[in-house]
Short mmCIF file of C-alpha atoms and ligand atoms in Angstrom, two decimals:
data_model
loop_
_atom_site.label_atom_id
_atom_site.label_comp_id
_atom_site.label_asym_id
_atom_site.label_seq_id
_atom_site.Cartn_x
_atom_site.Cartn_y
_atom_site.Cartn_z
CA MET P 1 -56.72 65.48 77.81
CA ILE P 2 -57.96 68.71 76.21
CA SER P 3 -55.48 71.37 75.19
CA ILE P 4 -56.81 74.76 74.12
CA LYS P 5 -54.20 77.10 72.61
CA ASN P 6 -54.80 80.74 71.67
CA VAL P 7 -58.35 80.02 70.61
CA SER P 8 -60.53 82.86 69.41
CA LYS P 9 -63.82 82.96 67.58
CA LYS P 10 -65.05 85.91 65.60
CA TYR P 11 -68.54 85.49 64.11
CA ASP P 12 -69.13 86.35 60.43
CA ASN P 13 -70.87 89.59 61.45
CA GLY P 14 -67.70 90.68 63.29
CA VAL P 15 -68.93 89.91 66.82
CA PRO P 16 -66.05 88.54 68.90
CA GLY P 17 -67.38 85.43 70.69
CA ILE P 18 -64.10 84.30 72.32
CA LYS P 19 -60.77 86.14 72.45
CA ASP P 20 -57.45 84.25 72.67
CA ILE P 21 -58.12 81.63 75.36
CA SER P 22 -55.45 79.07 76.35
CA LEU P 23 -55.86 76.37 78.99
CA ASP P 24 -55.62 72.61 79.59
CA ILE P 25 -58.18 70.25 81.08
CA ASP P 26 -57.06 66.92 82.59
CA GLN P 27 -58.90 63.60 82.53
CA GLY P 28 -61.30 63.39 85.49
CA GLU P 29 -61.57 67.13 86.15
CA PHE P 30 -64.87 68.85 86.90
CA VAL P 31 -64.88 72.30 85.29
CA TYR P 32 -67.54 75.00 85.48
CA VAL P 33 -67.60 77.64 82.74
CA ILE P 34 -69.33 80.69 84.21
CA GLY P 35 -70.04 84.27 83.23
CA PRO P 36 -72.96 86.54 82.39
CA SER P 37 -75.26 86.08 79.43
CA GLY P 38 -73.43 86.89 76.19
CA ALA P 39 -69.99 86.32 77.77
CA GLY P 40 -69.05 83.60 75.29
CA LYS P 41 -69.74 80.41 77.28
CA SER P 42 -71.75 78.69 74.54
CA THR P 43 -69.25 79.75 71.90
CA PHE P 44 -66.46 78.16 73.99
CA ILE P 45 -68.45 74.96 74.60
CA LYS P 46 -69.41 74.62 70.92
CA MET P 47 -65.76 74.84 69.88
CA LEU P 48 -64.93 72.02 72.35
CA TYR P 49 -67.29 69.62 70.62
CA HIS P 50 -66.34 70.85 67.15
CA GLN P 51 -69.67 72.46 66.36
CA LEU P 52 -67.87 75.76 65.74
CA THR P 53 -64.40 76.10 64.27
CA PRO P 54 -62.01 78.56 65.98
CA THR P 55 -61.01 81.63 63.94
CA THR P 56 -57.47 81.37 65.37
CA GLY P 57 -55.69 78.86 67.58
CA ASN P 58 -56.27 75.14 68.03
CA ILE P 59 -57.91 72.52 70.23
CA VAL P 60 -56.49 69.03 70.74
CA PHE P 61 -58.63 66.39 72.50
CA ASN P 62 -56.70 63.15 73.11
CA ASP P 63 -55.75 61.98 69.59
CA PHE P 64 -57.99 64.46 67.81
CA ASP P 65 -56.24 67.58 66.52
CA TYR P 66 -59.11 69.82 65.43
CA SER P 67 -57.01 71.89 63.03
CA THR P 68 -55.99 68.90 60.90
CA MET P 69 -58.91 66.53 61.44
CA ARG P 70 -61.04 65.53 58.45
CA PRO P 71 -64.82 66.05 58.62
CA SER P 72 -65.23 62.27 58.38
CA GLN P 73 -63.54 61.97 61.79
CA VAL P 74 -66.04 64.18 63.61
CA PRO P 75 -68.45 61.30 64.38
CA PHE P 76 -65.55 59.41 66.03
CA LEU P 77 -64.70 62.48 68.12
CA ARG P 78 -68.34 62.82 69.20
CA ARG P 79 -68.38 59.19 70.39
CA GLU P 80 -65.93 60.20 73.07
CA MET P 81 -68.04 63.16 74.16
CA GLY P 82 -71.48 63.12 75.72
CA ILE P 83 -73.39 66.38 75.30
CA VAL P 84 -76.31 67.70 77.35
CA PHE P 85 -78.29 70.88 76.61
CA GLN P 86 -80.55 73.20 78.56
CA ASP P 87 -83.60 72.17 76.49
CA PHE P 88 -82.93 68.38 76.67
CA LYS P 89 -83.34 67.79 72.90
CA LEU P 90 -85.12 64.44 73.27
CA LEU P 91 -86.87 62.85 70.29
CA PRO P 92 -90.59 63.33 71.06
CA ARG P 93 -91.95 60.33 69.15
CA MET P 94 -89.57 57.88 70.78
CA THR P 95 -89.95 56.36 74.24
CA ILE P 96 -87.38 56.97 76.96
CA PHE P 97 -85.79 53.59 76.20
CA GLU P 98 -85.68 54.35 72.46
CA ASN P 99 -84.17 57.82 72.99
CA VAL P 100 -81.23 56.30 74.85
CA ALA P 101 -80.98 53.20 72.63
CA TYR P 102 -80.78 55.39 69.53
CA ALA P 103 -77.34 56.69 70.59
CA MET P 104 -76.07 53.09 70.53
CA GLN P 105 -77.86 52.18 67.29
CA VAL P 106 -76.12 54.98 65.38
CA ILE P 107 -72.76 53.49 66.30
CA GLU P 108 -74.01 50.08 65.19
CA LYS P 109 -74.18 48.25 68.50
CA THR P 110 -76.24 45.05 68.45
CA ASP P 111 -79.62 44.71 70.15
CA ALA P 112 -78.03 42.23 72.55
CA GLU P 113 -75.55 44.92 73.63
CA ILE P 114 -78.07 47.76 73.61
CA LYS P 115 -80.83 46.44 75.88
CA PRO P 116 -78.84 45.71 79.07
CA ARG P 117 -76.71 48.85 78.71
CA VAL P 118 -79.71 51.16 78.20
CA LEU P 119 -81.51 49.67 81.19
CA ASP P 120 -78.34 50.02 83.25
CA VAL P 121 -77.88 53.76 82.52
CA LEU P 122 -81.60 54.44 83.01
CA ARG P 123 -81.25 52.75 86.42
CA GLN P 124 -78.22 54.97 87.18
CA VAL P 125 -80.36 58.08 86.62
CA GLY P 126 -83.33 56.63 88.53
CA LEU P 127 -85.70 56.15 85.59
CA GLU P 128 -85.94 52.36 85.43
CA THR P 129 -89.72 52.49 85.97
CA LYS P 130 -90.33 54.95 83.10
CA VAL P 131 -88.65 53.24 80.15
CA ARG P 132 -91.90 53.00 78.15
CA ARG P 133 -92.99 56.62 78.69
CA PHE P 134 -92.61 59.37 76.12
CA PRO P 135 -90.67 62.58 76.89
CA SER P 136 -93.89 64.66 77.11
CA GLU P 137 -95.06 62.44 79.98
CA LEU P 138 -92.05 63.30 82.12
CA SER P 139 -91.21 66.32 84.26
CA GLY P 140 -88.36 68.62 83.16
CA GLY P 141 -85.97 67.06 85.65
CA GLU P 142 -86.82 63.59 84.41
CA GLN P 143 -86.32 64.64 80.80
CA GLN P 144 -82.89 65.99 81.68
CA ARG P 145 -82.07 62.66 83.36
CA VAL P 146 -82.96 60.89 80.11
CA ALA P 147 -80.70 63.31 78.21
CA ILE P 148 -77.87 62.52 80.62
CA ALA P 149 -78.46 58.77 80.25
CA ARG P 150 -78.29 59.19 76.46
CA ALA P 151 -75.09 61.24 76.76
CA ILE P 152 -73.27 58.61 78.87
CA VAL P 153 -74.60 55.40 77.34
CA ASN P 154 -71.55 55.01 75.08
CA SER P 155 -69.16 55.66 78.01
CA PRO P 156 -67.67 58.97 76.80
CA LYS P 157 -64.41 60.33 78.24
CA VAL P 158 -65.99 63.73 78.77
CA LEU P 159 -69.51 64.96 79.49
CA ILE P 160 -70.13 68.47 78.15
CA ALA P 161 -73.18 70.28 79.50
CA ASP P 162 -74.44 73.69 78.36
CA GLU P 163 -76.70 75.16 81.10
CA PRO P 164 -78.10 71.72 82.09
CA THR P 165 -80.10 73.19 85.00
CA GLY P 166 -81.22 76.32 83.12
CA ASN P 167 -84.87 75.20 82.84
CA LEU P 168 -85.12 73.50 86.24
CA ASP P 169 -86.19 74.58 89.75
CA PRO P 170 -83.55 74.61 92.54
CA GLU P 171 -84.50 71.25 94.02
CA THR P 172 -84.54 69.50 90.64
CA SER P 173 -81.25 71.20 89.74
CA GLU P 174 -79.68 69.63 92.84
CA GLU P 175 -80.89 66.17 91.76
CA ILE P 176 -79.33 66.70 88.33
CA MET P 177 -76.09 67.89 89.93
CA ASP P 178 -75.98 64.79 92.16
CA ILE P 179 -76.13 62.66 89.00
CA ILE P 180 -73.45 64.68 87.19
CA GLU P 181 -71.22 64.52 90.29
CA LYS P 182 -71.65 60.72 90.42
CA ILE P 183 -70.64 60.46 86.75
CA ASN P 184 -67.54 62.55 87.53
CA ASN P 185 -66.70 60.26 90.48
CA GLN P 186 -66.65 57.34 88.04
CA GLY P 187 -63.81 59.10 86.16
CA THR P 188 -65.64 61.03 83.44
CA THR P 189 -64.42 64.59 82.85
CA ILE P 190 -67.19 67.18 83.25
CA ILE P 191 -67.25 70.55 81.47
CA MET P 192 -70.37 72.48 82.37
CA ALA P 193 -71.41 76.00 81.34
CA THR P 194 -73.75 77.54 83.89
CA HIS P 195 -74.86 80.81 85.40
CA ASN P 196 -76.50 79.05 88.33
CA ARG P 197 -74.79 80.65 91.33
CA ASP P 198 -76.18 78.15 93.88
CA VAL P 199 -74.96 75.16 91.90
CA VAL P 200 -71.42 76.55 91.59
CA ASN P 201 -71.19 77.70 95.20
CA GLY P 202 -72.70 74.46 96.54
CA ARG P 203 -70.13 72.14 94.94
CA SER P 204 -66.60 73.40 94.77
CA HIS P 205 -64.82 72.61 91.50
CA ARG P 206 -62.55 74.32 89.01
CA VAL P 207 -64.08 77.58 87.75
CA LEU P 208 -63.34 79.20 84.39
CA GLU P 209 -64.91 82.65 84.30
CA ILE P 210 -65.49 84.22 80.90
CA ALA P 211 -66.35 87.92 80.47
CA GLY P 212 -66.61 89.67 77.12
CA GLY P 213 -64.99 86.68 75.43
CA ASN P 214 -61.92 86.75 77.70
CA LEU P 215 -60.90 84.14 80.27
CA VAL P 216 -60.78 86.37 83.36
CA ARG P 217 -60.41 83.71 86.06
CA ASP P 218 -59.23 80.08 86.31
CA GLU P 219 -59.44 78.78 89.89
CA LYS P 220 -58.96 75.20 91.13
CA GLN P 221 -61.73 75.36 93.76
CA GLY P 222 -63.70 78.42 92.77
CA ALA P 223 -66.97 80.05 93.74
CA TYR P 224 -69.35 82.05 91.55
CA GLY P 225 -68.21 85.31 93.00
CA ILE P 226 -69.60 87.86 90.53
CA GLU P 227 -72.91 89.67 90.15
CA ASP P 228 -74.88 89.49 86.92
P1 ADP X 301 -73.13 82.95 76.49
O1 ADP X 301 -73.25 81.49 76.17
O2 ADP X 301 -72.13 83.24 77.55
O3 ADP X 301 -74.46 83.59 76.78
P2 ADP X 301 -72.50 83.22 73.65
O4 ADP X 301 -71.31 82.39 73.43
O5 ADP X 301 -73.82 82.66 73.25
O6 ADP X 301 -72.56 83.69 75.18
O7 ADP X 301 -72.32 84.60 72.90
C1 ADP X 301 -71.10 85.37 72.95
C2 ADP X 301 -71.23 86.55 71.99
O8 ADP X 301 -71.30 86.10 70.65
C3 ADP X 301 -72.49 87.39 72.21
O9 ADP X 301 -72.18 88.73 71.93
C4 ADP X 301 -73.45 86.83 71.18
O10 ADP X 301 -74.41 87.79 70.83
C5 ADP X 301 -72.52 86.51 70.04
N1 ADP X 301 -73.00 85.40 69.20
C6 ADP X 301 -73.36 84.16 69.60
N2 ADP X 301 -73.72 83.39 68.56
C7 ADP X 301 -73.62 84.18 67.46
C8 ADP X 301 -73.84 83.99 66.05
N3 ADP X 301 -74.25 82.80 65.57
N4 ADP X 301 -73.61 85.01 65.22
C9 ADP X 301 -73.18 86.20 65.70
N5 ADP X 301 -72.93 86.46 66.99
C10 ADP X 301 -73.15 85.46 67.87
P1 ADP X 302 -92.39 68.15 88.70
O1 ADP X 302 -93.11 68.24 90.02
O2 ADP X 302 -90.95 67.68 88.81
O3 ADP X 302 -92.56 69.34 87.82
P2 ADP X 302 -94.55 66.86 87.34
O4 ADP X 302 -95.55 67.37 88.31
O5 ADP X 302 -94.54 67.37 85.95
O6 ADP X 302 -93.07 66.94 87.94
O7 ADP X 302 -94.68 65.28 87.25
C1 ADP X 302 -94.73 64.47 88.42
C2 ADP X 302 -94.78 63.01 88.00
O8 ADP X 302 -95.91 62.75 87.17
C3 ADP X 302 -93.56 62.60 87.21
O9 ADP X 302 -93.09 61.38 87.73
C4 ADP X 302 -94.03 62.44 85.79
O10 ADP X 302 -93.38 61.36 85.15
C5 ADP X 302 -95.50 62.17 85.93
N1 ADP X 302 -96.22 62.85 84.85
C6 ADP X 302 -96.27 64.18 84.61
N2 ADP X 302 -97.02 64.47 83.54
C7 ADP X 302 -97.48 63.28 83.06
C8 ADP X 302 -98.30 62.87 81.94
N3 ADP X 302 -98.83 63.76 81.09
N4 ADP X 302 -98.51 61.57 81.77
C9 ADP X 302 -97.97 60.66 82.62
N5 ADP X 302 -97.19 60.97 83.68
C10 ADP X 302 -96.95 62.25 83.91
#
């Protein structure tokens, strides 16, 4: 589903973010991207969702060939990818319902389509009683559940998460991981950057370890395994 060939990224100031990585990710896989701070995880993740352009090499995601794609196609690519961040990135002046609904409004779904679907995904993440709240009225774990609901509301093929448990306590992180695991069990590919050792060791999945911009390990059922 995603083919990454000889991808590197050198920043304008000469810093090498990623060095010559090649790998494939299949539909339905659950992939952790691990490594110490500064290893290149975010750089790798940002290239996957076409936020950063590789300096060399190419990425192909289903029918989207990033090297030949026009900028006007990027919104169509993003419709097939849900993205979740460490800091949630919710819109503070919108309610929980509106934050999730907004993702469907921008792709011009009708109100009749939006309402039942938004309520359905908010139920899936356990927030059906908080639809009228604002983000500031929710705990961190709840805000991340809203962000996940927003990311999956348009039924993406892949959910990309950059340190989704980075701001959360261990118990709340487990709740978030239960939700992400459930989404994976429904067939959605998961690609998740994390340096949360307990999360990675608690749920065995494919592990890509990045160190100094290099892919140093690619294991089918990996553990965290390194100190940082
Ligand atoms: P990680 O997500 O694993 O912490 P990053 O991908 O953020 O690592 O960073 C990899 C390397 O690239 C680091 O040396 C970092 O300082 C550098 N880097 C990240 N973003 C930029 C940028 N916009 N400009 C220059 N260097 C950057
Ligand atoms: P946690 O224990 O996960 O950090 P909090 O103590 O922040 O969570 O919140 C516990 C509950 O109280 C949550 O269900 C949250 O929605 C609700 N809550 C927290 N802050 C507010 C607020 N300012 N207004 C309304 N509800 C709130």
